[in-house]
């Protein structure tokens, strides 16, 4: 007979692989057959990709088809075979922020959504002259549904306060709107699939300036792989909008000496904002 696993060792292993938070009251066994899983959740049985459910068959006799994904309600895009062209078309059809948010809420093409608790769309004032782009929500953001509310967010708020800004004077979004499991970095594939949403987000807000905090934000918007230490403090042009790259507040928490550089960037940003009509 197999011995029951040591619960401490199991918990330690969960934390190491990034499963550091309970997402629901009851555990969900993702390895169980999808039909059983759907029944456990009290929902409808999933539909094999590219087939309609054959209602004449009992669920257990559904043929083993290709990868099984949850059926998408009408108007939703299911996770299978979603390409960047699909996200681009979806984003391009959003004529205001409410429409963009709704499209992202119902978008099922990113696996990040499956492990996150909720969409973290944005925070702050969309009419503000400055739009700040971060990397991805962390655990606190995932819980509250707002970007930059954890430790880095508190530091960011203090830094913005030092140049006279609070969240009524800035608008904040992230490169990816769902928390990557265990706070890992979003992968290039995850970023490129979701980038059209961010691009449309910026177009709809049309800020006077962009502040890209960290290598992921700068890399995603500028399409560069140059390190953040090389590009920090430099202005770029993002589709006609001046965009400044600076360090991420999480980096400043680890390297407080770098705050001096960011302070310089913030002063430069203030000057630039004052000079843009
Ligand atoms: N880090 C980010 O890049 N974004 C957040 O929203 C929080 C932490």
Short mmCIF file of C-alpha atoms and ligand atoms in Angstrom, two decimals:
data_model
loop_
_atom_site.label_atom_id
_atom_site.label_comp_id
_atom_site.label_asym_id
_atom_site.label_seq_id
_atom_site.Cartn_x
_atom_site.Cartn_y
_atom_site.Cartn_z
CA UNK A 1 0.00 0.00 0.00
CA UNK A 2 1.24 3.50 -0.83
CA UNK A 3 1.98 5.74 2.13
CA UNK A 4 0.02 8.98 2.46
CA UNK A 5 2.26 11.94 1.54
CA UNK A 6 3.68 14.02 4.35
CA UNK A 7 1.39 17.11 4.37
CA UNK A 8 4.28 19.48 5.18
CA UNK A 9 6.39 18.16 2.33
CA UNK A 10 3.37 18.45 0.04
CA UNK A 11 2.71 22.06 1.05
CA UNK A 12 6.38 22.91 0.61
CA UNK A 13 6.30 21.39 -2.86
CA UNK A 14 3.15 23.36 -3.75
CA UNK A 15 4.86 26.60 -2.73
CA UNK A 16 7.98 25.73 -4.72
CA UNK A 17 5.94 25.16 -7.89
CA UNK A 18 4.09 28.42 -7.38
CA UNK A 19 0.77 27.14 -6.00
CA UNK A 20 0.90 29.53 -3.07
CA UNK A 21 -2.74 30.52 -2.78
CA UNK A 22 -6.11 28.82 -2.43
CA UNK A 23 -8.23 29.81 -5.42
CA UNK A 24 -11.50 28.26 -4.24
CA UNK A 25 -13.12 26.63 -1.25
CA UNK A 26 -12.86 23.11 -2.65
CA UNK A 27 -10.00 21.53 -4.62
CA UNK A 28 -10.51 20.89 -8.32
CA UNK A 29 -8.79 17.89 -9.85
CA UNK A 30 -7.79 19.08 -13.31
CA UNK A 31 -6.60 15.58 -14.23
CA UNK A 32 -10.06 14.08 -13.90
CA UNK A 33 -11.96 13.46 -17.12
CA UNK A 34 -13.54 16.74 -18.23
CA UNK A 35 -17.05 15.31 -18.09
CA UNK A 36 -16.62 14.25 -14.47
CA UNK A 37 -14.99 17.59 -13.70
CA UNK A 38 -17.88 19.53 -15.18
CA UNK A 39 -20.30 17.43 -13.16
CA UNK A 40 -18.28 18.14 -10.00
CA UNK A 41 -18.58 21.84 -10.77
CA UNK A 42 -22.28 21.45 -11.44
CA UNK A 43 -21.88 22.71 -15.01
CA UNK A 44 -22.37 21.41 -18.51
CA UNK A 45 -20.01 18.84 -19.99
CA UNK A 46 -17.18 20.34 -22.04
CA UNK A 47 -17.24 20.16 -25.80
CA UNK A 48 -14.42 18.64 -27.81
CA UNK A 49 -12.77 21.24 -30.05
CA UNK A 50 -14.41 21.48 -33.43
CA UNK A 51 -17.41 19.27 -32.57
CA UNK A 52 -20.85 19.98 -31.28
CA UNK A 53 -21.88 17.90 -28.29
CA UNK A 54 -23.82 14.84 -29.37
CA UNK A 55 -26.77 15.01 -27.00
CA UNK A 56 -27.90 11.52 -27.98
CA UNK A 57 -24.83 9.99 -26.32
CA UNK A 58 -24.40 9.64 -22.59
CA UNK A 59 -21.41 11.77 -21.49
CA UNK A 60 -19.25 8.74 -20.77
CA UNK A 61 -19.56 7.53 -24.37
CA UNK A 62 -18.25 10.76 -25.91
CA UNK A 63 -15.48 9.74 -28.28
CA UNK A 64 -11.97 10.68 -27.20
CA UNK A 65 -11.44 13.62 -29.51
CA UNK A 66 -8.68 16.15 -29.71
CA UNK A 67 -7.86 18.38 -26.71
CA UNK A 68 -10.95 19.09 -24.65
CA UNK A 69 -11.75 22.64 -23.74
CA UNK A 70 -14.71 24.14 -21.94
CA UNK A 71 -17.50 25.07 -24.32
CA UNK A 72 -17.55 28.79 -24.99
CA UNK A 73 -20.86 30.61 -24.76
CA UNK A 74 -21.87 32.38 -27.98
CA UNK A 75 -19.69 35.41 -28.64
CA UNK A 76 -16.80 34.08 -26.64
CA UNK A 77 -13.51 32.90 -28.03
CA UNK A 78 -12.53 29.48 -26.69
CA UNK A 79 -8.91 28.73 -25.71
CA UNK A 80 -8.25 26.41 -28.62
CA UNK A 81 -6.39 27.83 -31.56
CA UNK A 82 -6.63 31.47 -30.54
CA UNK A 83 -4.03 33.37 -32.47
CA UNK A 84 -2.72 36.87 -32.12
CA UNK A 85 -4.80 37.84 -35.19
CA UNK A 86 -7.93 36.90 -33.23
CA UNK A 87 -6.95 39.08 -30.29
CA UNK A 88 -6.05 41.90 -32.63
CA UNK A 89 -9.42 41.73 -34.38
CA UNK A 90 -11.26 41.50 -31.07
CA UNK A 91 -9.36 44.48 -29.63
CA UNK A 92 -9.74 46.56 -32.79
CA UNK A 93 -13.51 46.18 -32.56
CA UNK A 94 -13.60 47.79 -29.10
CA UNK A 95 -14.55 51.42 -29.43
CA UNK A 96 -14.30 52.40 -25.79
CA UNK A 97 -12.79 51.20 -22.53
CA UNK A 98 -16.01 49.55 -21.37
CA UNK A 99 -16.12 47.48 -24.56
CA UNK A 100 -12.45 46.57 -24.20
CA UNK A 101 -12.93 45.52 -20.62
CA UNK A 102 -15.96 43.41 -21.56
CA UNK A 103 -14.03 41.75 -24.41
CA UNK A 104 -11.15 40.93 -22.07
CA UNK A 105 -13.49 39.68 -19.34
CA UNK A 106 -14.97 37.17 -21.75
CA UNK A 107 -11.74 36.28 -23.55
CA UNK A 108 -10.86 32.65 -22.92
CA UNK A 109 -7.86 32.33 -25.19
CA UNK A 110 -5.16 32.75 -22.53
CA UNK A 111 -4.31 30.01 -20.10
CA UNK A 112 -3.29 32.72 -17.60
CA UNK A 113 -6.96 33.41 -17.11
CA UNK A 114 -7.52 29.86 -15.90
CA UNK A 115 -5.19 30.14 -12.93
CA UNK A 116 -5.92 33.76 -12.05
CA UNK A 117 -8.82 34.75 -9.83
CA UNK A 118 -9.92 37.72 -11.88
CA UNK A 119 -9.07 40.18 -14.63
CA UNK A 120 -6.97 43.14 -13.51
CA UNK A 121 -7.97 45.70 -16.11
CA UNK A 122 -6.68 49.08 -14.90
CA UNK A 123 -6.82 51.68 -12.18
CA UNK A 124 -6.67 55.43 -11.99
CA UNK A 125 -7.98 58.14 -14.22
CA UNK A 126 -8.28 57.37 -17.95
CA UNK A 127 -8.37 61.11 -18.63
CA UNK A 128 -5.00 61.65 -16.91
CA UNK A 129 -2.09 62.76 -19.08
CA UNK A 130 0.13 59.89 -17.92
CA UNK A 131 -0.40 56.17 -18.49
CA UNK A 132 1.85 53.79 -16.63
CA UNK A 133 2.41 50.25 -17.87
CA UNK A 134 3.55 47.50 -15.49
CA UNK A 135 4.26 43.85 -16.03
CA UNK A 136 1.53 41.65 -14.57
CA UNK A 137 -0.68 41.42 -11.50
CA UNK A 138 0.70 39.74 -8.42
CA UNK A 139 -1.20 38.03 -5.60
CA UNK A 140 -2.60 41.26 -4.08
CA UNK A 141 -3.67 42.61 -7.44
CA UNK A 142 -5.29 39.28 -8.30
CA UNK A 143 -7.23 39.41 -5.06
CA UNK A 144 -8.36 43.03 -5.42
CA UNK A 145 -8.68 43.31 -9.19
CA UNK A 146 -6.54 46.47 -9.33
CA UNK A 147 -2.97 46.93 -10.57
CA UNK A 148 -0.17 47.90 -8.20
CA UNK A 149 -1.87 47.52 -4.85
CA UNK A 150 0.76 45.28 -3.20
CA UNK A 151 4.19 46.20 -1.88
CA UNK A 152 5.48 47.50 -5.22
CA UNK A 153 2.28 49.45 -5.66
CA UNK A 154 2.75 51.15 -2.31
CA UNK A 155 6.26 52.18 -3.30
CA UNK A 156 4.96 53.36 -6.67
CA UNK A 157 2.29 55.47 -4.95
CA UNK A 158 4.95 57.09 -2.75
CA UNK A 159 7.12 57.83 -5.78
CA UNK A 160 4.20 59.29 -7.71
CA UNK A 161 3.28 61.31 -4.62
CA UNK A 162 6.76 62.81 -4.66
CA UNK A 163 6.00 64.38 -8.04
CA UNK A 164 2.55 65.47 -6.93
CA UNK A 165 0.56 62.64 -8.51
CA UNK A 166 -1.90 60.21 -7.04
CA UNK A 167 -4.20 57.76 -8.80
CA UNK A 168 -6.44 60.56 -9.99
CA UNK A 169 -3.50 61.93 -11.97
CA UNK A 170 -2.35 58.71 -13.59
CA UNK A 171 -3.86 55.70 -15.35
CA UNK A 172 -2.30 52.28 -14.75
CA UNK A 173 -2.46 48.99 -16.66
CA UNK A 174 -0.25 45.95 -17.11
CA UNK A 175 1.18 44.07 -20.08
CA UNK A 176 -0.84 41.02 -19.08
CA UNK A 177 -4.10 41.41 -17.17
CA UNK A 178 -4.08 38.07 -15.36
CA UNK A 179 -1.68 36.99 -12.64
CA UNK A 180 0.82 34.42 -13.92
CA UNK A 181 0.91 31.42 -11.58
CA UNK A 182 3.39 31.80 -8.74
CA UNK A 183 4.17 35.35 -9.94
CA UNK A 184 6.40 34.05 -12.69
CA UNK A 185 7.21 36.30 -15.62
CA UNK A 186 4.72 36.13 -18.46
CA UNK A 187 6.19 34.18 -21.38
CA UNK A 188 6.83 35.81 -24.78
CA UNK A 189 3.93 33.77 -26.23
CA UNK A 190 1.54 34.92 -23.49
CA UNK A 191 2.65 38.52 -24.00
CA UNK A 192 2.30 38.52 -27.77
CA UNK A 193 -1.16 36.95 -27.64
CA UNK A 194 -2.41 39.61 -25.22
CA UNK A 195 -0.45 42.59 -26.55
CA UNK A 196 -3.23 43.75 -28.92
CA UNK A 197 -5.42 44.34 -25.87
CA UNK A 198 -2.78 46.55 -24.27
CA UNK A 199 -2.13 48.39 -27.53
CA UNK A 200 -5.84 49.09 -27.97
CA UNK A 201 -6.02 50.10 -24.31
CA UNK A 202 -3.34 52.73 -24.88
CA UNK A 203 -4.96 53.92 -28.11
CA UNK A 204 -8.32 54.38 -26.38
CA UNK A 205 -6.81 56.23 -23.42
CA UNK A 206 -4.53 58.29 -25.70
CA UNK A 207 -2.30 59.61 -22.88
CA UNK A 208 0.15 62.45 -23.40
CA UNK A 209 2.98 60.25 -22.17
CA UNK A 210 3.66 56.62 -21.30
CA UNK A 211 5.81 55.36 -18.46
CA UNK A 212 7.00 51.79 -19.00
CA UNK A 213 8.07 50.33 -15.69
CA UNK A 214 10.43 47.40 -15.99
CA UNK A 215 11.90 45.31 -18.76
CA UNK A 216 8.71 43.43 -19.55
CA UNK A 217 6.67 46.59 -20.20
CA UNK A 218 9.44 48.23 -22.23
CA UNK A 219 10.17 45.01 -24.13
CA UNK A 220 6.52 44.43 -24.98
CA UNK A 221 5.82 47.94 -26.22
CA UNK A 222 9.12 48.64 -27.94
CA UNK A 223 9.74 45.14 -29.20
CA UNK A 224 13.23 45.29 -27.79
CA UNK A 225 15.25 42.74 -25.90
CA UNK A 226 17.73 45.38 -24.71
CA UNK A 227 18.16 45.23 -20.95
CA UNK A 228 16.30 47.75 -18.81
CA UNK A 229 19.57 49.09 -17.41
CA UNK A 230 20.56 50.12 -20.95
CA UNK A 231 17.26 51.76 -21.87
CA UNK A 232 16.16 53.26 -18.55
CA UNK A 233 15.95 57.00 -18.60
CA UNK A 234 15.50 57.06 -22.40
CA UNK A 235 12.50 58.38 -24.28
CA UNK A 236 11.00 56.41 -27.15
CA UNK A 237 8.17 57.04 -29.52
CA UNK A 238 5.24 54.66 -29.20
CA UNK A 239 2.90 55.37 -32.12
CA UNK A 240 3.35 59.11 -31.64
CA UNK A 241 3.23 59.03 -27.83
CA UNK A 242 6.46 59.82 -25.91
CA UNK A 243 7.30 56.77 -23.80
CA UNK A 244 9.87 56.68 -21.01
CA UNK A 245 11.46 53.47 -19.71
CA UNK A 246 12.33 53.17 -16.04
CA UNK A 247 12.93 50.52 -13.39
CA UNK A 248 10.10 48.49 -11.92
CA UNK A 249 9.27 49.28 -8.26
CA UNK A 250 9.79 45.59 -7.38
CA UNK A 251 13.41 46.03 -8.50
CA UNK A 252 13.72 49.12 -6.32
CA UNK A 253 12.53 47.13 -3.33
CA UNK A 254 15.48 44.80 -3.91
CA UNK A 255 17.95 47.50 -5.00
CA UNK A 256 17.07 50.69 -3.09
CA UNK A 257 20.17 52.45 -4.47
CA UNK A 258 18.49 52.49 -7.89
CA UNK A 259 15.78 54.80 -6.55
CA UNK A 260 18.07 57.71 -7.38
CA UNK A 261 17.88 56.87 -11.09
CA UNK A 262 14.12 56.53 -10.98
CA UNK A 263 13.82 59.84 -9.16
CA UNK A 264 15.75 61.42 -12.02
CA UNK A 265 13.38 59.75 -14.52
CA UNK A 266 10.35 61.02 -12.64
CA UNK A 267 11.67 64.58 -12.66
CA UNK A 268 12.32 64.30 -16.38
CA UNK A 269 8.80 62.94 -16.81
CA UNK A 270 7.29 65.91 -14.94
CA UNK A 271 9.20 68.33 -17.14
CA UNK A 272 8.06 66.51 -20.26
CA UNK A 273 4.42 66.39 -19.15
CA UNK A 274 4.54 70.14 -18.49
CA UNK A 275 5.90 70.79 -21.94
CA UNK A 276 3.46 68.60 -23.91
CA UNK A 277 0.40 70.65 -24.92
N1 LIG B 1 3.73 44.49 -10.61
C1 LIG B 1 3.24 44.86 -11.81
O1 LIG B 1 3.96 44.94 -12.77
N2 LIG B 1 1.96 45.13 -11.89
C2 LIG B 1 1.15 45.07 -10.88
O2 LIG B 1 -0.03 45.33 -11.04
C3 LIG B 1 1.68 44.70 -9.63
C4 LIG B 1 2.98 44.41 -9.52
#
